[in-house]
Amino acid sequence: PNLKGAENAIKADVHKLTIPLSVSETHSLRNVNRTHEQMLDEVKSIVNLIRQLPVDERPVIEGALSTAFGCTIEGSVPEDRVVELAEALMEAGCDEVGLSDTTGYANPVQVKRLIGKAWNEPGGGKDPWGGNRGNDGPPDIDEALNKLKEKFASFGGGSGGGSGASKGLLPVALLALVVIWGLLGFYQVDEKEQAVVLRLGKYSDTVGSGLHWNPPAIDSVTTVRVTEERQYSARGLMLTQDENIVEISLTVQYNIANAKDFVLSIKDPETSLKQATDSALRHVVGSTGLDGVISTGREQVAVSTAEKLQDLLNVYSSGINVVKINIEEARPPTEVKAAYDDVIKAREDLERLVNEAQAYSNGIIPEARGEAQRLREEAEGYLSQVVSKSQGEAKRFTTLLAEYKKAPEVTRERLYIDAIEQVMSSSTKILMDTEGGNNMLYLPLDKLVQQGNTANLPRGSASDSQMVDRIANEVIEKLQRNSNQIQSERRR
């Protein structure tokens, strides 16, 4: 409540002014940052402002007590506090006081009890939603007998005077009436039904399928389909625990468990069922976050709502059995759906990126470990190879040393020949210097081998060894010719 808002309402020429006041002081402090005393002072200021108007221009002042049946912050709210605040609003000058169920905590029994307590009216065990049955019961038995007596008297000829023929028809008429009355008492109950029998307005019996008889005008029979599974759909906007609004549509499947309670305990059971469903659903949704209602906990919300609804129906002895509740749709209101879809998309992108990073981590780490293991094994193999080779070279050197000590000249010559052979085996050209001369002999072994192959190609009979011998002989002959030529030149 605020004085500025009241002034604007007066300018708008409203007929009724509602001033909200939260019963939960914690809720009031969180929403408007005011205590009960501050709120009541503001109410008195508004009332004084309205009383300055002419009587015919004054709007009706209603004090609305919100969270009167429960609060999401404090939980249950003491009923005495509700009564005290209602009296305080009336003393402040309010014309009316209303109770509001802001968070969906209320149930019909609580509403009936609290209203009776606030206005000093006992509950009296009345139907919590429909009140007493009033004059809907069976007709008065004395009135029914008087009417029947009048009908019988009409067959007697009025004042007692009449012919003998009229008097003779009276037993026949009475017998016919008795027969018709008896025939009207037969009724058939189907396999899917049960019949609730009231005798003189009081419960008498519940009968099953088959042919039955009850005295007309004395017993009244109401048949109920007990095995038929019924359903109804509902939709509404509700407040979640994290103070978000969600739109929910659901279907309730139910049947009749007790025909007597269904007929006698509540005036309009199906209307009561719908109102109890709305109360139970608001209670469960008000205790659940938005994500739980829309996605992850939708099934649990349906189960909890069914249990809460069944508990309420059992309290009222409604005779209704809740089979299942299906939440067909749970989504934010249309006005904010686009923003909520963006949030969902961002959350999905986050999960996707986390999964991709995890997949990359799962792939790169084993690969790096494998590469490290391979390098480690290669290093160990190289270490083993170098050590083994070093040990072998050392052992070979030791063996050669022993042989060298036995025959130094032979061993030295052998080592020289092995070294020259190893060097010359990979060379295709040889340059030879002649002793005592300035000439250098060039031996193109690759060309000589190529010529030898070309010369022997048509023959096809020379082997590799023969070709090598021939080349060696040619080299030796050439060396001898060169040596002889050098010696001849020296003699001159």
Coordinates of C-alpha atoms in Angstrom, one line a residue:
P1 CA 0.0 0.0 0.0
N2 CA 1.1 3.5 -0.7
L3 CA -0.6 6.9 -0.5
K4 CA 0.4 7.9 -4.0
G5 CA -1.2 4.9 -5.5
A6 CA -4.4 5.6 -3.6
E7 CA -4.5 9.2 -4.9
N8 CA -4.1 7.9 -8.5
A9 CA -6.9 5.4 -7.9
I10 CA -9.2 8.1 -6.6
K11 CA -8.5 10.2 -9.7
A12 CA -9.4 7.2 -11.8
D13 CA -12.8 7.1 -10.0
V14 CA -12.5 3.5 -8.9
H15 CA -15.4 1.8 -7.1
K16 CA -13.3 -0.5 -5.0
L17 CA -9.8 0.0 -3.6
T18 CA -7.9 -3.1 -2.5
I19 CA -5.0 -2.7 -0.1
P20 CA -2.7 -5.8 0.1
L21 CA -1.0 -6.7 3.3
S22 CA 1.2 -9.8 3.7
V23 CA 0.6 -11.9 6.8
S24 CA 4.2 -13.1 6.6
E25 CA 6.3 -10.2 7.9
T26 CA 9.4 -11.8 6.3
H27 CA 7.6 -11.9 2.9
S28 CA 6.5 -8.2 3.5
L29 CA 10.1 -7.1 4.3
R30 CA 11.5 -8.9 1.2
N31 CA 8.9 -7.6 -1.2
V32 CA 8.2 -4.0 0.0
N33 CA 10.7 -3.6 2.9
R34 CA 8.0 -2.7 5.4
T35 CA 6.9 -4.2 8.7
H36 CA 3.3 -4.8 9.7
E37 CA 3.2 -1.6 11.8
Q38 CA 4.4 0.5 8.9
M39 CA 1.9 -1.2 6.6
L40 CA -1.0 -0.5 9.0
D41 CA 0.1 3.1 9.4
E42 CA 0.0 3.4 5.6
V43 CA -3.5 1.9 5.5
K44 CA -4.7 4.4 8.1
S45 CA -3.3 7.2 5.9
I46 CA -5.2 5.9 2.9
V47 CA -8.4 5.5 4.9
N48 CA -8.1 9.1 6.2
L49 CA -7.6 10.3 2.6
I50 CA -10.7 8.5 1.3
R51 CA -12.9 9.7 4.3
Q52 CA -12.2 13.3 3.1
L53 CA -14.3 12.6 0.0
P54 CA -18.1 12.9 -0.2
V55 CA -19.9 9.8 1.0
D56 CA -21.3 9.0 -2.4
E57 CA -17.8 9.3 -4.0
R58 CA -16.0 7.1 -1.6
P59 CA -14.8 3.7 -3.0
V60 CA -15.1 0.5 -1.0
I61 CA -11.9 -0.2 0.9
E62 CA -10.9 -3.8 1.0
G63 CA -7.9 -5.1 3.0
A64 CA -6.4 -8.2 1.3
L65 CA -4.3 -10.4 3.5
S66 CA -1.9 -12.2 1.2
T67 CA 0.0 -15.4 2.2
A68 CA -2.8 -16.0 4.6
F69 CA -2.6 -19.8 4.3
G70 CA 1.2 -20.3 3.9
C71 CA 4.4 -18.7 2.7
T72 CA 7.3 -20.0 0.6
I73 CA 9.7 -18.3 2.9
E74 CA 8.3 -19.0 6.4
G75 CA 6.2 -22.0 5.5
S76 CA 2.9 -22.3 7.5
V77 CA 1.5 -19.1 8.9
P78 CA -0.2 -19.0 12.4
E79 CA -4.0 -18.6 12.1
D80 CA -4.1 -16.3 15.1
R81 CA -1.9 -13.9 13.3
V82 CA -4.3 -13.8 10.4
V83 CA -7.2 -13.1 12.7
E84 CA -5.2 -10.3 14.5
L85 CA -4.3 -8.6 11.2
A86 CA -7.9 -8.9 9.9
E87 CA -9.1 -7.2 13.1
A88 CA -6.4 -4.5 12.7
L89 CA -7.5 -3.8 9.2
M90 CA -11.1 -3.4 10.3
E91 CA -10.1 -1.1 13.1
A92 CA -8.0 0.9 10.6
G93 CA -11.2 1.6 8.7
C94 CA -11.4 -1.0 6.0
D95 CA -14.9 -1.9 4.8
E96 CA -14.0 -5.5 3.9
V97 CA -11.2 -8.0 4.6
G98 CA -10.3 -10.7 2.1
L99 CA -7.9 -13.7 2.5
S100 CA -5.5 -14.5 -0.4
D101 CA -3.7 -17.7 -1.1
T102 CA -0.6 -16.2 -2.8
T103 CA 1.5 -19.3 -3.1
G104 CA -1.1 -22.2 -3.5
Y105 CA -0.8 -23.6 0.0
A106 CA -4.5 -23.4 0.9
N107 CA -6.9 -26.4 0.9
P108 CA -10.7 -26.2 1.4
V109 CA -10.7 -27.5 4.9
Q110 CA -8.1 -24.9 6.0
V111 CA -10.1 -22.1 4.2
K112 CA -13.3 -23.1 5.9
R113 CA -11.7 -23.3 9.3
L114 CA -9.8 -20.1 9.0
I115 CA -12.8 -18.1 7.8
G116 CA -14.9 -19.6 10.6
K117 CA -12.3 -18.6 13.1
A118 CA -11.9 -15.1 11.7
W119 CA -15.6 -14.4 11.7
N120 CA -16.4 -16.4 14.8
E121 CA -18.4 -19.0 12.8
P122 CA -17.8 -22.6 13.7
G123 CA -17.1 -25.0 10.9
G124 CA -19.7 -27.5 12.0
G125 CA -18.4 -30.3 9.7
K126 CA -19.9 -28.7 6.6
D127 CA -18.9 -29.6 3.1
P128 CA -15.7 -27.6 2.7
W129 CA -16.6 -26.4 -0.8
G130 CA -20.3 -26.9 -1.3
G131 CA -21.7 -26.2 2.1
N132 CA -24.6 -28.2 3.4
R133 CA -27.1 -29.9 1.1
G134 CA -29.9 -27.5 2.3
N135 CA -33.3 -28.6 1.0
D136 CA -31.9 -31.0 -1.6
G137 CA -32.7 -34.1 0.6
P138 CA -35.6 -36.5 0.1
P139 CA -39.2 -35.1 0.5
D140 CA -40.9 -35.1 3.9
I141 CA -42.5 -38.5 4.6
D142 CA -45.6 -36.9 6.2
E143 CA -46.2 -34.8 3.2
A144 CA -45.9 -37.8 0.9
L145 CA -48.4 -39.8 3.0
N146 CA -50.9 -37.0 3.1
K147 CA -50.8 -36.7 -0.7
L148 CA -51.3 -40.4 -1.0
K149 CA -54.2 -40.3 1.4
E150 CA -55.8 -37.5 -0.6
K151 CA -55.5 -39.6 -3.8
F152 CA -57.1 -42.6 -2.1
A153 CA -59.9 -40.4 -0.8
S154 CA -60.7 -39.1 -4.3
F155 CA -61.7 -42.7 -5.3
G156 CA -64.2 -42.9 -2.4
G157 CA -66.7 -40.4 -3.8
G158 CA -65.9 -37.3 -1.9
S159 CA -68.3 -36.8 1.2
G160 CA -69.3 -40.5 1.6
G161 CA -72.4 -40.4 -0.6
G162 CA -72.2 -42.4 -3.8
S163 CA -73.5 -45.4 -5.6
G164 CA -72.7 -49.0 -4.8
A165 CA -70.8 -49.3 -8.1
S166 CA -68.4 -46.5 -7.0
K167 CA -67.8 -48.3 -3.7
G168 CA -67.2 -51.6 -5.5
L169 CA -64.4 -50.0 -7.6
L170 CA -62.5 -48.8 -4.6
P171 CA -60.7 -52.1 -3.8
V172 CA -59.8 -52.6 -7.4
A173 CA -58.3 -49.2 -7.6
L174 CA -56.4 -49.7 -4.4
L175 CA -55.1 -53.0 -5.7
A176 CA -54.0 -51.4 -9.0
L177 CA -52.2 -48.7 -7.1
V178 CA -50.5 -51.2 -4.9
V179 CA -49.4 -53.2 -8.0
I180 CA -48.2 -50.1 -9.8
W181 CA -46.4 -49.0 -6.7
G182 CA -44.7 -52.3 -6.3
L183 CA -43.7 -52.5 -10.0
L184 CA -42.1 -49.0 -9.8
G185 CA -39.8 -50.3 -7.1
F186 CA -37.9 -52.6 -9.5
Y187 CA -34.6 -51.4 -11.0
Q188 CA -31.6 -52.9 -12.8
V189 CA -28.0 -52.2 -11.8
D190 CA -25.4 -52.6 -14.6
E191 CA -22.1 -54.5 -14.1
K192 CA -20.2 -51.3 -14.2
E193 CA -22.4 -49.6 -11.6
Q194 CA -23.3 -49.6 -7.9
A195 CA -26.5 -48.2 -6.4
V196 CA -26.6 -46.2 -3.2
V197 CA -30.0 -46.7 -1.4
L198 CA -31.4 -44.0 1.0
R199 CA -34.3 -45.0 3.2
L200 CA -36.3 -42.1 4.5
G201 CA -33.3 -39.8 3.6
K202 CA -30.8 -41.9 5.6
Y203 CA -28.2 -44.2 4.1
S204 CA -29.4 -47.8 4.0
D205 CA -27.3 -49.9 1.6
T206 CA -25.0 -50.1 -1.4
V207 CA -26.0 -52.8 -3.9
G208 CA -24.1 -54.2 -6.8
S209 CA -25.2 -55.4 -10.3
G210 CA -28.5 -57.2 -10.8
L211 CA -32.2 -56.8 -10.4
H212 CA -33.3 -55.1 -7.2
W213 CA -36.4 -53.8 -5.5
N214 CA -36.9 -50.9 -3.1
P215 CA -40.2 -49.4 -2.0
P216 CA -40.9 -46.3 -4.0
A217 CA -41.4 -42.9 -2.2
I218 CA -39.6 -44.5 0.8
D219 CA -36.3 -45.4 -0.7
S220 CA -34.3 -43.3 -3.2
V221 CA -31.7 -45.0 -5.4
T222 CA -28.7 -43.3 -7.0
T223 CA -26.6 -45.3 -9.4
V224 CA -22.9 -44.6 -9.9
R225 CA -20.5 -46.0 -12.6
V226 CA -17.7 -47.2 -10.3
T227 CA -15.4 -49.0 -12.9
E228 CA -15.4 -46.3 -15.5
E229 CA -12.2 -44.4 -15.7
R230 CA -12.9 -40.7 -16.1
Q231 CA -10.6 -37.8 -16.8
Y232 CA -10.6 -34.1 -17.2
S233 CA -8.0 -31.5 -18.4
A234 CA -6.9 -28.3 -16.7
R235 CA -4.4 -25.5 -17.5
G236 CA -3.2 -22.6 -15.4
L237 CA -0.3 -20.2 -14.5
M238 CA 1.5 -20.9 -11.3
L239 CA 4.4 -19.6 -9.2
T240 CA 7.5 -21.8 -8.6
Q241 CA 9.7 -22.0 -5.6
D242 CA 12.3 -19.7 -7.3
E243 CA 9.5 -17.1 -8.0
N244 CA 9.2 -17.8 -11.7
I245 CA 5.8 -18.2 -13.5
V246 CA 5.1 -21.4 -15.3
E247 CA 2.2 -22.5 -17.4
I248 CA 1.1 -26.1 -16.9
S249 CA -1.6 -28.2 -18.6
L250 CA -2.4 -31.6 -17.1
T251 CA -4.9 -34.5 -17.3
V252 CA -6.3 -36.2 -14.2
Q253 CA -7.5 -39.8 -14.6
Y254 CA -9.7 -41.1 -11.8
N255 CA -12.5 -43.5 -10.9
I256 CA -15.0 -44.0 -8.1
A257 CA -13.6 -46.1 -5.2
N258 CA -16.6 -45.6 -2.8
A259 CA -20.0 -45.0 -4.2
K260 CA -21.5 -44.1 -0.8
D261 CA -18.9 -41.3 -0.1
F262 CA -19.1 -40.1 -3.7
V263 CA -22.9 -39.6 -3.4
L264 CA -23.3 -38.4 0.2
S265 CA -20.1 -36.7 1.4
I266 CA -19.8 -33.9 -1.1
K267 CA -22.5 -32.0 -3.0
D268 CA -20.5 -31.7 -6.3
P269 CA -17.6 -34.2 -6.2
E270 CA -16.3 -33.4 -9.6
T271 CA -16.1 -29.7 -9.0
S272 CA -14.5 -30.4 -5.7
L273 CA -12.0 -32.6 -7.5
K274 CA -11.0 -29.9 -9.9
Q275 CA -10.5 -27.4 -7.1
A276 CA -8.5 -29.8 -5.0
T277 CA -6.3 -30.6 -8.1
D278 CA -5.6 -26.9 -8.5
S279 CA -4.7 -26.6 -4.8
A280 CA -2.5 -29.7 -4.8
L281 CA -0.7 -28.7 -8.0
R282 CA 0.0 -25.2 -6.8
H283 CA 1.4 -26.6 -3.6
V284 CA 3.8 -28.9 -5.4
V285 CA 4.8 -26.4 -8.0
G286 CA 5.3 -23.8 -5.3
S287 CA 7.8 -26.2 -3.6
T288 CA 9.7 -26.9 -6.9
G289 CA 12.1 -24.8 -9.0
L290 CA 11.4 -23.8 -12.6
D291 CA 13.9 -26.3 -14.1
G292 CA 12.4 -29.2 -12.0
V293 CA 8.8 -28.3 -13.2
I294 CA 9.7 -27.8 -16.9
S295 CA 12.3 -30.5 -17.6
T296 CA 14.1 -32.7 -15.1
G297 CA 11.5 -33.2 -12.4
R298 CA 8.2 -33.1 -14.4
E299 CA 7.5 -36.8 -13.7
Q300 CA 8.1 -36.3 -9.9
V301 CA 5.8 -33.2 -9.9
A302 CA 3.0 -35.4 -11.4
V303 CA 3.5 -38.1 -8.8
S304 CA 3.7 -35.7 -5.9
T305 CA 0.6 -33.9 -7.1
A306 CA -1.3 -37.2 -7.4
E307 CA -0.3 -38.1 -3.8
K308 CA -1.2 -34.7 -2.4
L309 CA -4.6 -34.7 -4.3
Q310 CA -5.4 -38.2 -3.0
D311 CA -4.7 -37.1 0.5
L312 CA -7.0 -34.1 0.2
L313 CA -9.8 -36.2 -1.3
N314 CA -9.4 -38.8 1.5
V315 CA -9.8 -36.0 4.1
Y316 CA -13.1 -35.1 2.6
S317 CA -14.2 -38.7 2.2
S318 CA -15.0 -38.0 -1.5
G319 CA -14.9 -41.6 -2.6
I320 CA -12.7 -40.7 -5.6
N321 CA -9.5 -42.6 -6.4
V322 CA -6.9 -40.8 -8.4
V323 CA -5.4 -43.2 -11.0
K324 CA -2.8 -41.0 -12.6
I325 CA -1.9 -37.4 -13.4
N326 CA -0.2 -36.7 -16.7
I327 CA 1.5 -33.3 -17.1
E328 CA 1.0 -32.7 -20.8
E329 CA 2.9 -29.5 -21.1
A330 CA 5.0 -27.3 -18.7
R331 CA 6.5 -24.2 -20.1
P332 CA 7.1 -20.5 -19.3
P333 CA 4.4 -18.0 -20.3
T334 CA 4.3 -17.0 -24.0
E335 CA 5.6 -13.5 -23.2
V336 CA 8.9 -14.8 -21.9
K337 CA 9.3 -18.0 -23.9
A338 CA 11.8 -16.6 -26.3
A339 CA 14.1 -15.5 -23.5
Y340 CA 13.8 -18.9 -21.8
D341 CA 14.6 -20.6 -25.1
D342 CA 17.8 -18.5 -25.3
V343 CA 18.7 -19.7 -21.8
I344 CA 18.1 -23.3 -22.7
K345 CA 20.1 -22.9 -25.9
A346 CA 23.0 -21.3 -24.0
R347 CA 22.9 -24.2 -21.5
E348 CA 22.9 -26.8 -24.3
D349 CA 25.9 -25.0 -25.9
L350 CA 27.7 -25.1 -22.6
E351 CA 27.1 -28.8 -22.2
R352 CA 28.1 -29.4 -25.9
L353 CA 31.4 -27.5 -25.4
V354 CA 32.1 -29.3 -22.2
N355 CA 31.5 -32.6 -23.9
E356 CA 33.7 -31.7 -26.8
A357 CA 36.5 -30.6 -24.5
Q358 CA 36.2 -33.8 -22.6
A359 CA 36.3 -35.8 -25.8
Y360 CA 39.4 -33.9 -26.9
S361 CA 41.0 -34.6 -23.5
N362 CA 40.1 -38.3 -23.7
G363 CA 41.7 -38.5 -27.2
I364 CA 44.9 -36.4 -26.7
I365 CA 45.9 -37.6 -23.3
P366 CA 46.1 -41.4 -24.3
E367 CA 47.9 -40.3 -27.5
A368 CA 50.5 -38.3 -25.6
R369 CA 51.0 -41.1 -23.2
G370 CA 51.5 -43.5 -26.0
E371 CA 54.0 -41.2 -27.7
A372 CA 55.9 -40.8 -24.4
Q373 CA 55.9 -44.6 -23.9
R374 CA 57.2 -45.1 -27.5
L375 CA 60.0 -42.5 -27.0
R376 CA 60.9 -44.1 -23.7
E377 CA 61.1 -47.6 -25.3
E378 CA 63.2 -46.2 -28.2
A379 CA 65.6 -44.6 -25.7
E380 CA 65.9 -47.8 -23.8
G381 CA 66.5 -49.7 -27.0
Y382 CA 69.1 -47.2 -28.1
L383 CA 70.8 -47.4 -24.7
S384 CA 70.8 -51.2 -24.9
Q385 CA 72.2 -51.0 -28.5
V386 CA 75.0 -48.6 -27.7
V387 CA 76.0 -50.5 -24.5
S388 CA 76.0 -53.8 -26.4
K389 CA 78.0 -52.3 -29.3
S390 CA 80.5 -50.7 -27.0
Q391 CA 80.9 -53.9 -25.0
G392 CA 81.4 -55.8 -28.3
E393 CA 83.9 -53.3 -29.6
A394 CA 85.8 -53.5 -26.3
K395 CA 85.8 -57.2 -26.4
R396 CA 87.0 -57.2 -30.0
F397 CA 89.8 -54.8 -29.2
T398 CA 90.9 -57.0 -26.3
T399 CA 90.9 -60.0 -28.6
L400 CA 92.9 -58.2 -31.3
L401 CA 95.3 -57.0 -28.7
A402 CA 96.0 -60.5 -27.7
E403 CA 96.6 -61.5 -31.3
Y404 CA 98.7 -58.5 -32.0
K405 CA 101.0 -59.3 -29.2
K406 CA 101.5 -62.8 -30.6
A407 CA 102.3 -61.6 -34.2
P408 CA 102.5 -57.8 -34.5
E409 CA 103.6 -57.6 -38.2
V410 CA 101.0 -60.1 -39.4
T411 CA 98.2 -58.5 -37.4
R412 CA 99.2 -55.0 -38.5
E413 CA 99.2 -56.0 -42.2
R414 CA 95.9 -57.8 -41.7
L415 CA 94.3 -54.7 -40.1
Y416 CA 95.6 -52.5 -42.9
I417 CA 94.2 -54.8 -45.6
D418 CA 90.8 -55.0 -43.9
A419 CA 90.7 -51.2 -43.6
I420 CA 91.7 -50.7 -47.3
E421 CA 89.2 -53.3 -48.4
Q422 CA 86.4 -51.6 -46.4
V423 CA 87.3 -48.2 -47.9
M424 CA 87.8 -49.4 -51.5
S425 CA 84.6 -51.5 -51.5
S426 CA 82.4 -48.4 -51.6
S427 CA 84.6 -46.4 -54.1
T428 CA 84.2 -46.4 -57.9
K429 CA 87.4 -44.5 -58.7
I430 CA 91.0 -45.1 -57.5
L431 CA 94.0 -42.8 -57.8
M432 CA 97.4 -44.6 -57.5
D433 CA 100.7 -42.9 -57.0
T434 CA 103.7 -44.8 -58.4
E435 CA 106.8 -45.0 -56.3
G436 CA 109.7 -42.9 -57.5
G437 CA 107.7 -41.0 -60.1
N438 CA 105.6 -38.0 -60.6
N439 CA 102.8 -39.6 -62.4
M440 CA 99.5 -40.5 -60.8
L441 CA 97.5 -43.5 -62.1
Y442 CA 93.7 -43.0 -62.4
L443 CA 91.6 -46.2 -62.4
P444 CA 87.9 -45.6 -63.3
L445 CA 86.6 -48.9 -61.9
D446 CA 83.0 -48.0 -62.6
K447 CA 83.8 -47.4 -66.3
L448 CA 85.8 -50.6 -66.5
V449 CA 83.0 -52.6 -65.0
Q450 CA 80.5 -51.0 -67.4
Q451 CA 82.8 -51.8 -70.4
G452 CA 83.2 -55.4 -69.2
N453 CA 79.5 -55.8 -68.9
T454 CA 78.9 -54.4 -72.4
A455 CA 81.6 -56.6 -73.9
N456 CA 80.3 -59.8 -72.2
L457 CA 76.6 -59.0 -72.8
P458 CA 76.3 -60.8 -76.2
R459 CA 78.2 -63.8 -74.9
G460 CA 76.1 -64.3 -71.8
S461 CA 78.4 -66.9 -70.4
A462 CA 80.8 -64.9 -68.2
S463 CA 80.1 -64.8 -64.5
D464 CA 80.6 -61.9 -62.1
S465 CA 83.8 -63.6 -60.7
Q466 CA 85.3 -63.9 -64.1
M467 CA 84.6 -60.3 -64.9
V468 CA 86.3 -59.2 -61.7
D469 CA 89.4 -61.4 -62.5
R470 CA 89.6 -59.9 -66.0
I471 CA 89.4 -56.4 -64.7
A472 CA 92.1 -57.2 -62.0
N473 CA 94.4 -58.6 -64.7
E474 CA 94.0 -55.5 -66.8
V475 CA 94.8 -53.3 -63.9
I476 CA 97.9 -55.4 -63.1
E477 CA 99.1 -55.3 -66.7
K478 CA 98.6 -51.6 -66.9
L479 CA 100.5 -51.1 -63.7
Q480 CA 103.4 -53.3 -65.0
R481 CA 103.6 -51.3 -68.2
N482 CA 103.7 -48.1 -66.3
S483 CA 106.4 -49.5 -64.1
N484 CA 108.5 -50.7 -67.0
Q485 CA 108.2 -47.3 -68.7
I486 CA 109.4 -45.5 -65.7
Q487 CA 112.4 -47.8 -65.3
S488 CA 113.3 -47.3 -69.0
E489 CA 113.2 -43.5 -68.6
R490 CA 115.5 -43.7 -65.6
R491 CA 118.2 -45.7 -67.5
R492 CA 118.4 -43.1 -70.1

